[in-house]
Amino acid sequence: MKKHLIIVISSIIISFLLSYYLVISNQGELQDYSLNTGLLSSLLGVLVTYVIYFLALKLDRLFPWQTQTNNRLFVGYILQAIVSFILIFGGIYLYAHWILSTEDFFVTYQETLIKLAILLCILLMVYSVIYFAFYSYYSFATLQIESVKQERKQIDLQLKALKSQLSPHFLFNSLNTISSLVHVNAKRSEMFIRKLANMYQFTLNSYHSTLISLEEELNFVESYQYLLETRFENKLKIDIAISRDLYQTQIPPLTLQMLLENAVKHNTLSIDNPLKVSIYIDGDYMCVQNNITEEPKQKTSFHIGLKNINTRYLLLAKKGISISNGANFLVKIPIIR
């Protein structure tokens, strides 16, 4: 509402001043400028302004400023000038022909039309520059706001991933494993504690990172893998087959860990039917696949794993993850280069 009020008021003022100047510059007498002239010129000005405004919106979609700035500026100026000239000259012609009964229009108003054409070219140039400036500012402000929103959403997702990692249930199981190892195998219990400490250190250090290298994530997963294999022994087998050429690609932190955790949580592990997890590359995707065993009767889950990962990939890579649930459970995540 405020925008349209500004359009109407500004167009009335400009058209009033423009028509007033054209009349007195040609006639030299103030009384020749009538109320009807001012009213009709104001109505014509509002009409032309709205036509130019909606034409600009249409051109913004056809020739985006971000990618076709020169084309948008040039094509916009030419089209707006043509449309403005047709509407204004047409309006003046009808006014002169029907109301003033002017017979030889172009001879009588030749000087006025030339002045009007020059003034319109100047006004349209000023309008194009001002419109571009406001559009650029609006686009920049919108981009900044969207960037902040995405950053806050990313932090929220990171926090949820961290919450999952620091869950009391996971810590309880880890401490139980340490307790069972400490009197049986001191070296393994020491190694378990080191891996657990490394894992928590990585989790806390990567909290503010939206992306890390795949090598860092794999180093973290190696610690997590040791904890799981120590805890479940022959009930769990994890195979990672990733070329070192991909180690410098990027990945949201805790992605692979959450997928491994998801596999462990949703399957029953036994010696007769161990859980087998494979991490490998398939084209432009990294795949995490596991066989499907019996669903555990009791499981602790925050229900954020796959949804969390998918949302983060949509934010960071503009591509979601792919999930297949058949003979095996397969999650394919895009490789971010």
Short mmCIF file of C-alpha atoms in Angstrom, two decimals:
data_model
loop_
_atom_site.label_atom_id
_atom_site.label_comp_id
_atom_site.label_asym_id
_atom_site.label_seq_id
_atom_site.Cartn_x
_atom_site.Cartn_y
_atom_site.Cartn_z
CA MET A 1 0.00 0.00 0.00
CA LYS A 2 2.80 2.40 0.91
CA LYS A 3 4.64 1.58 -2.31
CA HIS A 4 1.62 2.37 -4.50
CA LEU A 5 0.97 5.59 -2.60
CA ILE A 6 4.53 6.72 -3.33
CA ILE A 7 4.13 5.80 -7.01
CA VAL A 8 0.90 7.78 -7.34
CA ILE A 9 2.11 10.88 -5.48
CA SER A 10 5.49 11.03 -7.24
CA SER A 11 3.94 10.50 -10.69
CA ILE A 12 1.37 13.27 -10.05
CA ILE A 13 4.04 15.74 -8.92
CA ILE A 14 6.40 14.98 -11.83
CA SER A 15 3.67 15.06 -14.48
CA PHE A 16 2.24 18.29 -13.02
CA LEU A 17 5.62 20.02 -13.06
CA LEU A 18 6.46 18.68 -16.51
CA SER A 19 3.19 19.81 -18.07
CA TYR A 20 3.38 23.17 -16.32
CA TYR A 21 6.89 23.75 -17.64
CA LEU A 22 5.93 22.80 -21.20
CA VAL A 23 2.93 25.14 -21.21
CA ILE A 24 4.61 28.24 -19.80
CA SER A 25 7.84 27.71 -21.75
CA ASN A 26 5.86 27.84 -25.00
CA GLN A 27 3.13 30.33 -24.11
CA GLY A 28 4.86 32.44 -21.52
CA GLU A 29 1.60 33.02 -19.65
CA LEU A 30 0.63 31.34 -16.40
CA GLN A 31 -3.12 31.66 -16.98
CA ASP A 32 -2.91 29.36 -20.01
CA TYR A 33 -2.25 26.45 -17.65
CA SER A 34 -5.73 25.30 -16.63
CA LEU A 35 -6.93 22.96 -13.95
CA ASN A 36 -8.09 20.50 -16.61
CA THR A 37 -4.59 20.44 -18.10
CA GLY A 38 -3.05 19.66 -14.73
CA LEU A 39 -5.65 16.99 -13.92
CA LEU A 40 -5.38 15.22 -17.26
CA SER A 41 -1.56 15.33 -17.24
CA SER A 42 -1.57 13.90 -13.70
CA LEU A 43 -3.86 11.01 -14.71
CA LEU A 44 -1.71 10.34 -17.77
CA GLY A 45 1.41 10.46 -15.57
CA VAL A 46 -0.02 7.88 -13.15
CA LEU A 47 -0.97 5.61 -16.06
CA VAL A 48 2.49 5.85 -17.67
CA THR A 49 4.25 5.30 -14.32
CA TYR A 50 2.29 2.12 -13.58
CA VAL A 51 2.86 0.78 -17.09
CA ILE A 52 6.62 1.39 -16.72
CA TYR A 53 6.59 -0.17 -13.25
CA PHE A 54 4.91 -3.41 -14.35
CA LEU A 55 7.08 -3.50 -17.47
CA ALA A 56 10.14 -3.27 -15.21
CA LEU A 57 8.90 -6.21 -13.11
CA LYS A 58 8.42 -8.28 -16.26
CA LEU A 59 11.89 -7.38 -17.52
CA ASP A 60 13.40 -8.32 -14.15
CA ARG A 61 12.23 -11.89 -14.75
CA LEU A 62 13.31 -12.00 -18.39
CA PHE A 63 16.67 -10.27 -17.88
CA PRO A 64 17.84 -10.75 -14.26
CA TRP A 65 20.03 -7.91 -12.99
CA GLN A 66 22.46 -10.35 -11.37
CA THR A 67 23.39 -12.13 -14.61
CA GLN A 68 22.38 -9.73 -17.41
CA THR A 69 22.91 -6.26 -15.99
CA ASN A 70 23.88 -4.56 -19.28
CA ASN A 71 21.09 -6.21 -21.26
CA ARG A 72 18.54 -5.40 -18.57
CA LEU A 73 19.60 -1.75 -18.44
CA PHE A 74 19.70 -1.27 -22.22
CA VAL A 75 16.57 -3.25 -23.14
CA GLY A 76 14.68 -1.77 -20.20
CA TYR A 77 15.54 1.79 -21.17
CA ILE A 78 14.62 1.32 -24.85
CA LEU A 79 11.30 -0.46 -24.17
CA GLN A 80 10.28 1.94 -21.42
CA ALA A 81 11.12 4.91 -23.65
CA ILE A 82 9.07 3.53 -26.55
CA VAL A 83 6.07 2.73 -24.35
CA SER A 84 6.27 6.11 -22.59
CA PHE A 85 6.47 8.05 -25.86
CA ILE A 86 3.51 6.17 -27.33
CA LEU A 87 1.30 6.70 -24.27
CA ILE A 88 2.24 10.33 -23.65
CA PHE A 89 2.23 11.48 -27.28
CA GLY A 90 -1.01 9.57 -27.80
CA GLY A 91 -2.55 11.24 -24.75
CA ILE A 92 -1.46 14.71 -25.89
CA TYR A 93 -2.73 14.07 -29.41
CA LEU A 94 -6.17 13.00 -28.17
CA TYR A 95 -6.33 16.00 -25.83
CA ALA A 96 -5.38 18.42 -28.60
CA HIS A 97 -7.67 16.83 -31.17
CA TRP A 98 -10.80 16.29 -29.09
CA ILE A 99 -10.67 19.06 -26.47
CA LEU A 100 -8.66 21.84 -28.15
CA SER A 101 -9.79 20.93 -31.69
CA THR A 102 -6.25 21.33 -33.02
CA GLU A 103 -6.07 20.39 -36.71
CA ASP A 104 -2.35 20.41 -37.56
CA PHE A 105 -1.07 18.70 -34.37
CA PHE A 106 2.58 18.04 -35.23
CA VAL A 107 3.16 21.53 -36.64
CA THR A 108 1.45 23.29 -33.76
CA TYR A 109 3.16 21.26 -31.01
CA GLN A 110 6.48 20.55 -32.71
CA GLU A 111 8.58 22.46 -30.18
CA THR A 112 6.61 21.03 -27.27
CA LEU A 113 7.05 17.46 -28.51
CA ILE A 114 10.81 17.90 -28.95
CA LYS A 115 11.17 19.29 -25.42
CA LEU A 116 8.97 16.53 -24.08
CA ALA A 117 11.04 13.83 -25.82
CA ILE A 118 14.28 15.24 -24.37
CA LEU A 119 12.82 15.52 -20.86
CA LEU A 120 11.40 11.99 -21.03
CA CYS A 121 14.79 10.59 -22.07
CA ILE A 122 16.42 12.31 -19.09
CA LEU A 123 13.69 11.22 -16.65
CA LEU A 124 13.82 7.61 -17.85
CA MET A 125 17.59 7.56 -17.51
CA VAL A 126 17.32 8.86 -13.94
CA TYR A 127 14.54 6.34 -13.23
CA SER A 128 16.62 3.44 -14.59
CA VAL A 129 19.61 4.38 -12.44
CA ILE A 130 17.50 4.84 -9.30
CA TYR A 131 15.57 1.61 -9.95
CA PHE A 132 18.82 -0.31 -10.43
CA ALA A 133 20.25 1.18 -7.23
CA PHE A 134 17.18 0.25 -5.17
CA TYR A 135 16.93 -3.19 -6.78
CA SER A 136 20.60 -3.87 -6.06
CA TYR A 137 20.23 -2.77 -2.44
CA TYR A 138 17.10 -4.89 -2.01
CA SER A 139 18.77 -7.93 -3.57
CA PHE A 140 21.85 -7.48 -1.40
CA ALA A 141 19.75 -7.09 1.75
CA THR A 142 17.65 -10.13 0.85
CA LEU A 143 20.79 -12.16 0.16
CA GLN A 144 22.29 -11.14 3.51
CA ILE A 145 19.10 -12.03 5.38
CA GLU A 146 18.89 -15.39 3.62
CA SER A 147 22.55 -16.03 4.38
CA VAL A 148 22.00 -15.33 8.08
CA LYS A 149 18.93 -17.59 8.11
CA GLN A 150 20.86 -20.43 6.50
CA GLU A 151 23.76 -19.92 8.89
CA ARG A 152 21.44 -20.06 11.90
CA LYS A 153 19.73 -23.15 10.51
CA GLN A 154 23.10 -24.77 9.91
CA ILE A 155 24.18 -24.01 13.49
CA ASP A 156 20.93 -25.49 14.77
CA LEU A 157 21.56 -28.66 12.78
CA GLN A 158 25.13 -28.79 14.08
CA LEU A 159 23.79 -28.44 17.61
CA LYS A 160 21.37 -31.31 17.11
CA ALA A 161 24.16 -33.49 15.74
CA LEU A 162 26.30 -32.56 18.74
CA LYS A 163 23.40 -33.35 21.07
CA SER A 164 23.15 -36.79 19.53
CA GLN A 165 26.88 -37.34 19.90
CA LEU A 166 26.95 -36.24 23.53
CA SER A 167 23.90 -38.29 24.50
CA PRO A 168 24.01 -39.90 27.97
CA HIS A 169 23.12 -43.25 26.40
CA PHE A 170 26.25 -43.24 24.22
CA LEU A 171 28.44 -42.13 27.13
CA PHE A 172 26.89 -44.79 29.38
CA ASN A 173 27.66 -47.57 26.86
CA SER A 174 31.21 -46.28 26.39
CA LEU A 175 31.87 -46.21 30.14
CA ASN A 176 30.47 -49.72 30.49
CA THR A 177 32.87 -50.92 27.79
CA ILE A 178 35.80 -49.24 29.55
CA SER A 179 34.73 -50.82 32.83
CA SER A 180 34.69 -54.28 31.27
CA LEU A 181 38.08 -53.79 29.61
CA VAL A 182 40.09 -52.11 32.33
CA HIS A 183 40.74 -55.30 34.34
CA VAL A 184 40.96 -57.61 31.31
CA ASN A 185 43.05 -55.69 28.81
CA ALA A 186 44.65 -52.50 30.11
CA LYS A 187 46.14 -51.56 26.73
CA ARG A 188 42.83 -51.87 24.91
CA SER A 189 41.04 -49.92 27.61
CA GLU A 190 43.69 -47.17 27.37
CA MET A 191 43.32 -47.09 23.59
CA PHE A 192 39.53 -47.00 23.97
CA ILE A 193 39.77 -43.98 26.28
CA ARG A 194 42.12 -42.21 23.84
CA LYS A 195 39.77 -42.84 20.92
CA LEU A 196 36.81 -41.65 22.98
CA ALA A 197 38.68 -38.49 23.96
CA ASN A 198 39.70 -37.87 20.32
CA MET A 199 36.11 -38.28 19.27
CA TYR A 200 34.76 -35.77 21.77
CA GLN A 201 37.57 -33.34 20.99
CA PHE A 202 36.73 -33.51 17.29
CA THR A 203 33.02 -33.09 18.00
CA LEU A 204 33.56 -29.94 20.06
CA ASN A 205 36.13 -28.48 17.65
CA SER A 206 33.95 -29.01 14.59
CA TYR A 207 30.82 -27.51 16.16
CA HIS A 208 31.15 -24.18 14.30
CA SER A 209 32.34 -25.72 11.02
CA THR A 210 29.80 -26.16 8.25
CA LEU A 211 32.19 -28.22 6.12
CA ILE A 212 35.39 -30.13 6.83
CA SER A 213 37.68 -32.23 4.66
CA LEU A 214 36.75 -35.85 4.10
CA GLU A 215 40.13 -36.81 5.56
CA GLU A 216 39.21 -35.16 8.89
CA GLU A 217 35.85 -36.92 8.92
CA LEU A 218 37.47 -40.28 8.20
CA ASN A 219 40.00 -39.78 11.00
CA PHE A 220 37.07 -39.12 13.32
CA VAL A 221 35.18 -42.15 11.99
CA GLU A 222 38.26 -44.29 12.58
CA SER A 223 38.02 -43.44 16.30
CA TYR A 224 34.28 -44.09 16.34
CA GLN A 225 34.79 -47.35 14.45
CA TYR A 226 37.28 -48.50 17.08
CA LEU A 227 34.77 -47.80 19.86
CA LEU A 228 32.01 -49.72 18.06
CA GLU A 229 34.19 -52.69 17.11
CA THR A 230 35.56 -52.88 20.64
CA ARG A 231 32.08 -52.79 22.09
CA PHE A 232 30.44 -55.27 19.67
CA GLU A 233 33.54 -57.29 18.67
CA ASN A 234 32.58 -59.93 16.06
CA LYS A 235 29.01 -58.64 15.80
CA LEU A 236 30.03 -55.66 13.68
CA LYS A 237 32.18 -55.32 10.57
CA ILE A 238 32.93 -51.94 8.97
CA ASP A 239 34.69 -51.68 5.62
CA ILE A 240 35.82 -48.29 4.29
CA ALA A 241 37.03 -48.18 0.67
CA ILE A 242 37.66 -44.57 -0.35
CA SER A 243 40.50 -43.42 -2.59
CA ARG A 244 42.92 -40.87 -1.13
CA ASP A 245 42.23 -38.71 -4.18
CA LEU A 246 38.96 -37.74 -2.53
CA TYR A 247 40.37 -36.92 0.88
CA GLN A 248 40.36 -33.18 0.19
CA THR A 249 36.71 -33.10 -0.84
CA GLN A 250 34.34 -31.67 1.74
CA ILE A 251 31.64 -33.08 3.96
CA PRO A 252 29.43 -31.74 6.79
CA PRO A 253 30.99 -32.84 10.09
CA LEU A 254 29.58 -35.94 11.81
CA THR A 255 27.86 -37.13 8.61
CA LEU A 256 29.51 -40.55 8.36
CA GLN A 257 29.42 -41.00 12.12
CA MET A 258 25.67 -40.37 12.20
CA LEU A 259 25.13 -42.87 9.38
CA LEU A 260 27.14 -45.51 11.23
CA GLU A 261 25.25 -44.72 14.41
CA ASN A 262 21.96 -44.99 12.52
CA ALA A 263 22.92 -48.46 11.24
CA VAL A 264 23.83 -49.67 14.73
CA LYS A 265 20.69 -48.24 16.35
CA HIS A 266 18.23 -49.77 13.90
CA ASN A 267 19.65 -53.29 13.72
CA THR A 268 20.19 -56.12 16.16
CA LEU A 269 23.84 -57.23 16.25
CA SER A 270 24.74 -60.86 16.82
CA ILE A 271 27.60 -63.25 16.05
CA ASP A 272 25.37 -65.39 13.84
CA ASN A 273 24.09 -62.40 11.90
CA PRO A 274 26.64 -59.59 12.23
CA LEU A 275 25.99 -56.08 10.98
CA LYS A 276 28.12 -55.32 7.93
CA VAL A 277 28.62 -51.69 6.95
CA SER A 278 30.39 -50.62 3.78
CA ILE A 279 31.48 -47.09 2.86
CA TYR A 280 32.47 -46.66 -0.78
CA ILE A 281 32.28 -44.31 -3.78
CA ASP A 282 29.76 -44.58 -6.61
CA GLY A 283 30.27 -41.84 -9.21
CA ASP A 284 29.60 -38.46 -7.60
CA TYR A 285 28.19 -40.01 -4.45
CA MET A 286 29.59 -41.55 -1.29
CA CYS A 287 27.60 -44.61 -0.26
CA VAL A 288 27.01 -46.03 3.20
CA GLN A 289 25.39 -49.46 2.97
CA ASN A 290 24.48 -52.02 5.60
CA ASN A 291 22.63 -55.30 5.69
CA ILE A 292 19.29 -55.35 7.49
CA THR A 293 18.92 -57.49 10.60
CA GLU A 294 16.14 -57.73 13.16
CA GLU A 295 14.77 -54.43 14.50
CA PRO A 296 15.84 -53.88 18.13
CA LYS A 297 13.00 -54.01 20.67
CA GLN A 298 14.40 -51.05 22.58
CA LYS A 299 16.40 -48.28 21.01
CA THR A 300 17.38 -44.76 21.95
CA SER A 301 17.10 -42.27 19.10
CA PHE A 302 16.67 -38.51 18.67
CA HIS A 303 15.07 -39.12 15.24
CA ILE A 304 17.28 -36.48 13.64
CA GLY A 305 19.98 -38.49 11.85
CA LEU A 306 18.94 -38.84 8.21
CA LYS A 307 16.75 -35.73 8.26
CA ASN A 308 19.60 -33.71 9.75
CA ILE A 309 22.05 -34.89 7.09
CA ASN A 310 19.60 -34.31 4.23
CA THR A 311 18.79 -30.77 5.38
CA ARG A 312 22.46 -29.87 5.73
CA TYR A 313 23.23 -31.14 2.22
CA LEU A 314 20.30 -29.19 0.77
CA LEU A 315 21.67 -26.04 2.42
CA LEU A 316 25.32 -26.57 1.53
CA ALA A 317 25.30 -28.50 -1.76
CA LYS A 318 21.77 -27.78 -3.07
CA LYS A 319 21.39 -31.55 -3.42
CA GLY A 320 19.75 -33.97 -1.01
CA ILE A 321 20.75 -37.47 -0.03
CA SER A 322 19.33 -40.62 -1.62
CA ILE A 323 17.93 -43.45 0.51
CA SER A 324 17.20 -47.02 -0.66
CA ASN A 325 15.65 -49.62 1.61
CA GLY A 326 15.60 -53.06 0.01
CA ALA A 327 17.72 -56.10 0.66
CA ASN A 328 20.25 -53.64 2.11
CA PHE A 329 19.84 -50.17 3.53
CA LEU A 330 21.74 -47.68 1.34
CA VAL A 331 22.33 -43.97 1.83
CA LYS A 332 24.04 -42.02 -0.95
CA ILE A 333 25.43 -38.57 -0.09
CA PRO A 334 26.73 -36.11 -2.70
CA ILE A 335 30.47 -35.51 -2.90
CA ILE A 336 31.19 -31.80 -2.34
CA ARG A 337 34.31 -30.81 -4.25
#
